[in-house]
Amino acid sequence: MKAWMRMTEKIHEALNKAKSLLESKNLDAHAAHLLMEHVTEKSGAALLADLREPLTEEQKTNFWNKTEELLSGKPVQHIIGTEQFYGLSFEVNGHVLIPRPETEELVLGVLERSRKLPEKCRVADIGTGSGAIAIAFKKERPEAIVTATDISEKALKIAKRNAKRNDAHIDFRLGNLAEPLEGEKWDVVLSNPPYIAHEESAEMSPTVLDFEPHSALFADDDGLFFYKKLAKQLPKLMNEPGLVGLEIGYKQGQAVSEIFQKAFPNARVSVVQDLNGKDRMIFCEIGE
C-alpha cells in the first residue's frame, strides 16, 4: 500500500491528497474529481454533497490505482474511457483526439449560421475522430443528413460506437479529408483538422503529447497543410448558399481566412474568437 493510502478514507480526504499529488507534478488537479465521480458512480453535484462519506475498500483501491495512472500523465478521459461534449457522452481512447470545449463553440457557431439552410441540409464532418462534431450537430438538427469521414479505420470504429451510444444516424466514410465526399454537393462542411506546427510540440503538455494521436494533432507547413488541402477540395463540393466551419490554432486566424477567401472569393469569411478571447474558428459563408 502506498504511503498516501489511509486505512479508512473519506471522499474529501482522498480527493485532497490526490489533487496535491497531481499539483506537485504540474498535472491537472481537476482530473481527481472526474476520477472520483467515475469510481463512486456519483454526479459532480452528488459528490459534493457526499464529500464526508467514507470510500468502500473497493472504491479506495480503484481510486488509488487509477490515480497512479493519472500521475504518469495519462489523460483522465483515457482512464475512465469517456469524455463529455455538448452534453453528450463519448467513448475516447488513444486512437482519437479527446474533444475539447473550444470545439463545442465550433458546433454552436455552425448551428447558428446554418439556420437559414434547409431542415434536411447535407452536412459533412471531415476528420471526425470520435464523431463528436457530427453527432452533436445531428442531435441538434435531427432532420439534417450527416456524413463523417476519417482516414483512420480505428477512429471510425470508435465514432460508429459513439453514434450508436448517442442514438444518432451518421453515414461514416473511410478516406482522406474530403475525398469520400467527391461527386456530391454539401450545404455544410465542418472540420477540426490537425493544425499544430511540429515545432510547437516542445511547448505541449506530456498528457497530450504522449497519449493522444499525433496524426490528429500535427500538420506540416506551419500547421496550415490541411487547410490548404481543404481550400482546394471544397469549392467544387459546396452548394450555394453554403457554410464551411473550421477550428483553427489561435495564431492562424489571418492565414486561414486568407486561404479560404482566395478559395471562395465571393464568400463572407470571418474569424471568430473562443470564450478565452483567442482566434479559434473560421466561418466561410458562401452565396450570401
Short mmCIF file of N, CA, C and O in Angstrom, two decimals, residues 96-145:
data_model
loop_
_atom_site.label_atom_id
_atom_site.label_comp_id
_atom_site.label_asym_id
_atom_site.label_seq_id
_atom_site.Cartn_x
_atom_site.Cartn_y
_atom_site.Cartn_z
N VAL A 96 -8.20 8.42 -30.87
CA VAL A 96 -8.93 9.63 -31.25
C VAL A 96 -8.54 10.78 -30.33
O VAL A 96 -8.14 10.58 -29.19
N LEU A 97 -8.69 11.99 -30.85
CA LEU A 97 -8.44 13.18 -30.06
C LEU A 97 -9.55 13.32 -29.01
O LEU A 97 -10.73 13.07 -29.30
N ILE A 98 -9.19 13.72 -27.81
CA ILE A 98 -10.19 13.99 -26.77
C ILE A 98 -10.92 15.28 -27.14
O ILE A 98 -10.27 16.31 -27.35
N PRO A 99 -12.25 15.27 -27.26
CA PRO A 99 -12.97 16.50 -27.63
C PRO A 99 -12.74 17.61 -26.61
O PRO A 99 -12.74 17.36 -25.40
N ARG A 100 -12.56 18.83 -27.12
CA ARG A 100 -12.28 19.99 -26.26
C ARG A 100 -13.48 20.94 -26.21
O ARG A 100 -14.26 21.00 -27.16
N PRO A 101 -13.57 21.72 -25.12
CA PRO A 101 -14.65 22.71 -25.02
C PRO A 101 -14.66 23.72 -26.17
O PRO A 101 -15.72 24.17 -26.59
N GLU A 102 -13.46 24.07 -26.68
CA GLU A 102 -13.40 25.03 -27.79
C GLU A 102 -14.15 24.50 -29.01
O GLU A 102 -14.73 25.28 -29.78
N THR A 103 -14.12 23.18 -29.18
CA THR A 103 -14.79 22.60 -30.34
C THR A 103 -16.31 22.64 -30.18
O THR A 103 -17.04 22.69 -31.17
N GLU A 104 -16.80 22.66 -28.95
CA GLU A 104 -18.23 22.88 -28.72
C GLU A 104 -18.64 24.23 -29.28
O GLU A 104 -19.75 24.37 -29.82
N GLU A 105 -17.76 25.21 -29.18
CA GLU A 105 -18.06 26.54 -29.71
C GLU A 105 -18.15 26.51 -31.23
O GLU A 105 -18.94 27.26 -31.82
N LEU A 106 -17.35 25.66 -31.88
CA LEU A 106 -17.45 25.50 -33.33
C LEU A 106 -18.82 24.95 -33.71
O LEU A 106 -19.48 25.46 -34.63
N VAL A 107 -19.28 23.93 -33.00
CA VAL A 107 -20.60 23.34 -33.27
C VAL A 107 -21.69 24.40 -33.09
O VAL A 107 -22.57 24.56 -33.93
N LEU A 108 -21.62 25.14 -31.99
CA LEU A 108 -22.61 26.18 -31.72
C LEU A 108 -22.61 27.23 -32.82
O LEU A 108 -23.67 27.65 -33.31
N GLY A 109 -21.42 27.65 -33.25
CA GLY A 109 -21.31 28.67 -34.30
C GLY A 109 -21.89 28.20 -35.62
O GLY A 109 -22.54 28.97 -36.34
N VAL A 110 -21.66 26.94 -35.96
CA VAL A 110 -22.20 26.39 -37.21
C VAL A 110 -23.72 26.26 -37.12
O VAL A 110 -24.45 26.56 -38.07
N LEU A 111 -24.22 25.82 -35.97
CA LEU A 111 -25.67 25.72 -35.80
C LEU A 111 -26.35 27.07 -35.97
O LEU A 111 -27.38 27.19 -36.64
N GLU A 112 -25.76 28.10 -35.39
CA GLU A 112 -26.33 29.45 -35.51
C GLU A 112 -26.34 29.94 -36.95
O GLU A 112 -27.32 30.52 -37.41
N ARG A 113 -25.26 29.68 -37.66
CA ARG A 113 -25.13 30.19 -39.02
C ARG A 113 -25.83 29.34 -40.07
O ARG A 113 -25.95 29.76 -41.22
N SER A 114 -26.26 28.14 -39.70
CA SER A 114 -26.92 27.25 -40.68
C SER A 114 -28.44 27.26 -40.55
O SER A 114 -29.11 26.48 -41.22
N ARG A 115 -28.97 28.14 -39.71
CA ARG A 115 -30.43 28.16 -39.50
C ARG A 115 -31.19 28.44 -40.79
O ARG A 115 -32.31 27.95 -40.97
N LYS A 116 -30.59 29.25 -41.66
CA LYS A 116 -31.30 29.62 -42.89
C LYS A 116 -31.24 28.53 -43.95
O LYS A 116 -31.91 28.62 -44.98
N LEU A 117 -30.44 27.50 -43.71
CA LEU A 117 -30.35 26.40 -44.66
C LEU A 117 -31.51 25.43 -44.46
O LEU A 117 -32.13 25.40 -43.41
N PRO A 118 -31.81 24.61 -45.48
CA PRO A 118 -32.95 23.68 -45.37
C PRO A 118 -32.84 22.75 -44.16
O PRO A 118 -31.74 22.41 -43.72
N GLU A 119 -34.00 22.34 -43.63
CA GLU A 119 -34.01 21.40 -42.50
C GLU A 119 -33.22 20.14 -42.83
O GLU A 119 -32.48 19.63 -42.00
N LYS A 120 -33.39 19.65 -44.06
CA LYS A 120 -32.68 18.43 -44.47
C LYS A 120 -31.37 18.77 -45.17
O LYS A 120 -31.02 18.18 -46.19
N CYS A 121 -30.63 19.72 -44.61
CA CYS A 121 -29.36 20.10 -45.21
C CYS A 121 -28.38 18.94 -45.15
O CYS A 121 -28.44 18.09 -44.26
N ARG A 122 -27.48 18.92 -46.12
CA ARG A 122 -26.47 17.86 -46.19
C ARG A 122 -25.20 18.37 -45.55
O ARG A 122 -24.62 19.38 -45.97
N VAL A 123 -24.76 17.66 -44.52
CA VAL A 123 -23.67 18.11 -43.65
C VAL A 123 -22.55 17.08 -43.66
O VAL A 123 -22.82 15.88 -43.59
N ALA A 124 -21.30 17.56 -43.74
CA ALA A 124 -20.15 16.66 -43.68
C ALA A 124 -19.17 17.14 -42.61
O ALA A 124 -18.87 18.33 -42.52
N ASP A 125 -18.69 16.19 -41.82
CA ASP A 125 -17.66 16.45 -40.81
C ASP A 125 -16.41 15.72 -41.28
O ASP A 125 -16.38 14.49 -41.34
N ILE A 126 -15.37 16.49 -41.61
CA ILE A 126 -14.15 15.92 -42.19
C ILE A 126 -13.11 15.70 -41.09
O ILE A 126 -12.75 16.62 -40.37
N GLY A 127 -12.62 14.46 -40.99
CA GLY A 127 -11.67 14.10 -39.92
C GLY A 127 -12.40 13.98 -38.60
O GLY A 127 -12.03 14.59 -37.60
N THR A 128 -13.42 13.14 -38.57
CA THR A 128 -14.38 13.13 -37.46
C THR A 128 -13.81 12.63 -36.14
O THR A 128 -14.31 12.99 -35.08
N GLY A 129 -12.77 11.79 -36.16
CA GLY A 129 -12.21 11.29 -34.90
C GLY A 129 -13.25 10.51 -34.10
O GLY A 129 -13.80 9.51 -34.56
N SER A 130 -13.55 10.99 -32.90
CA SER A 130 -14.54 10.34 -32.04
C SER A 130 -15.97 10.49 -32.55
O SER A 130 -16.88 9.86 -32.01
N GLY A 131 -16.17 11.34 -33.56
CA GLY A 131 -17.51 11.60 -34.07
C GLY A 131 -18.23 12.72 -33.34
O GLY A 131 -19.39 13.00 -33.62
N ALA A 132 -17.54 13.40 -32.44
CA ALA A 132 -18.19 14.38 -31.56
C ALA A 132 -18.90 15.49 -32.32
O ALA A 132 -20.06 15.82 -32.03
N ILE A 133 -18.23 16.08 -33.31
CA ILE A 133 -18.84 17.21 -34.04
C ILE A 133 -20.06 16.74 -34.81
O ILE A 133 -21.14 17.35 -34.72
N ALA A 134 -19.91 15.68 -35.58
CA ALA A 134 -21.02 15.18 -36.40
C ALA A 134 -22.22 14.79 -35.54
O ALA A 134 -23.37 15.12 -35.86
N ILE A 135 -21.97 14.09 -34.46
CA ILE A 135 -23.06 13.60 -33.60
C ILE A 135 -23.74 14.75 -32.88
O ILE A 135 -24.98 14.80 -32.80
N ALA A 136 -22.97 15.71 -32.37
CA ALA A 136 -23.57 16.86 -31.69
C ALA A 136 -24.45 17.65 -32.66
O ALA A 136 -25.56 18.08 -32.29
N PHE A 137 -23.99 17.84 -33.90
CA PHE A 137 -24.80 18.56 -34.89
C PHE A 137 -26.09 17.79 -35.18
O PHE A 137 -27.18 18.38 -35.21
N LYS A 138 -25.98 16.50 -35.38
CA LYS A 138 -27.15 15.67 -35.70
C LYS A 138 -28.17 15.70 -34.57
O LYS A 138 -29.39 15.73 -34.82
N LYS A 139 -27.71 15.70 -33.32
CA LYS A 139 -28.64 15.74 -32.18
C LYS A 139 -29.39 17.07 -32.14
O LYS A 139 -30.54 17.12 -31.71
N GLU A 140 -28.74 18.15 -32.57
CA GLU A 140 -29.38 19.46 -32.57
C GLU A 140 -30.24 19.68 -33.82
O GLU A 140 -31.22 20.42 -33.76
N ARG A 141 -29.85 19.07 -34.92
CA ARG A 141 -30.59 19.20 -36.19
C ARG A 141 -30.94 17.80 -36.69
O ARG A 141 -30.33 17.28 -37.62
N PRO A 142 -31.95 17.16 -36.07
CA PRO A 142 -32.25 15.75 -36.39
C PRO A 142 -32.59 15.50 -37.85
O PRO A 142 -32.39 14.39 -38.35
N GLU A 143 -33.13 16.52 -38.54
CA GLU A 143 -33.51 16.33 -39.95
C GLU A 143 -32.32 16.39 -40.89
O GLU A 143 -32.42 16.01 -42.06
N ALA A 144 -31.21 16.92 -40.42
CA ALA A 144 -30.02 17.04 -41.28
C ALA A 144 -29.51 15.66 -41.67
O ALA A 144 -29.60 14.70 -40.91
N ILE A 145 -28.96 15.58 -42.88
CA ILE A 145 -28.35 14.35 -43.39
C ILE A 145 -26.84 14.50 -43.17
O ILE A 145 -26.19 15.30 -43.84
#
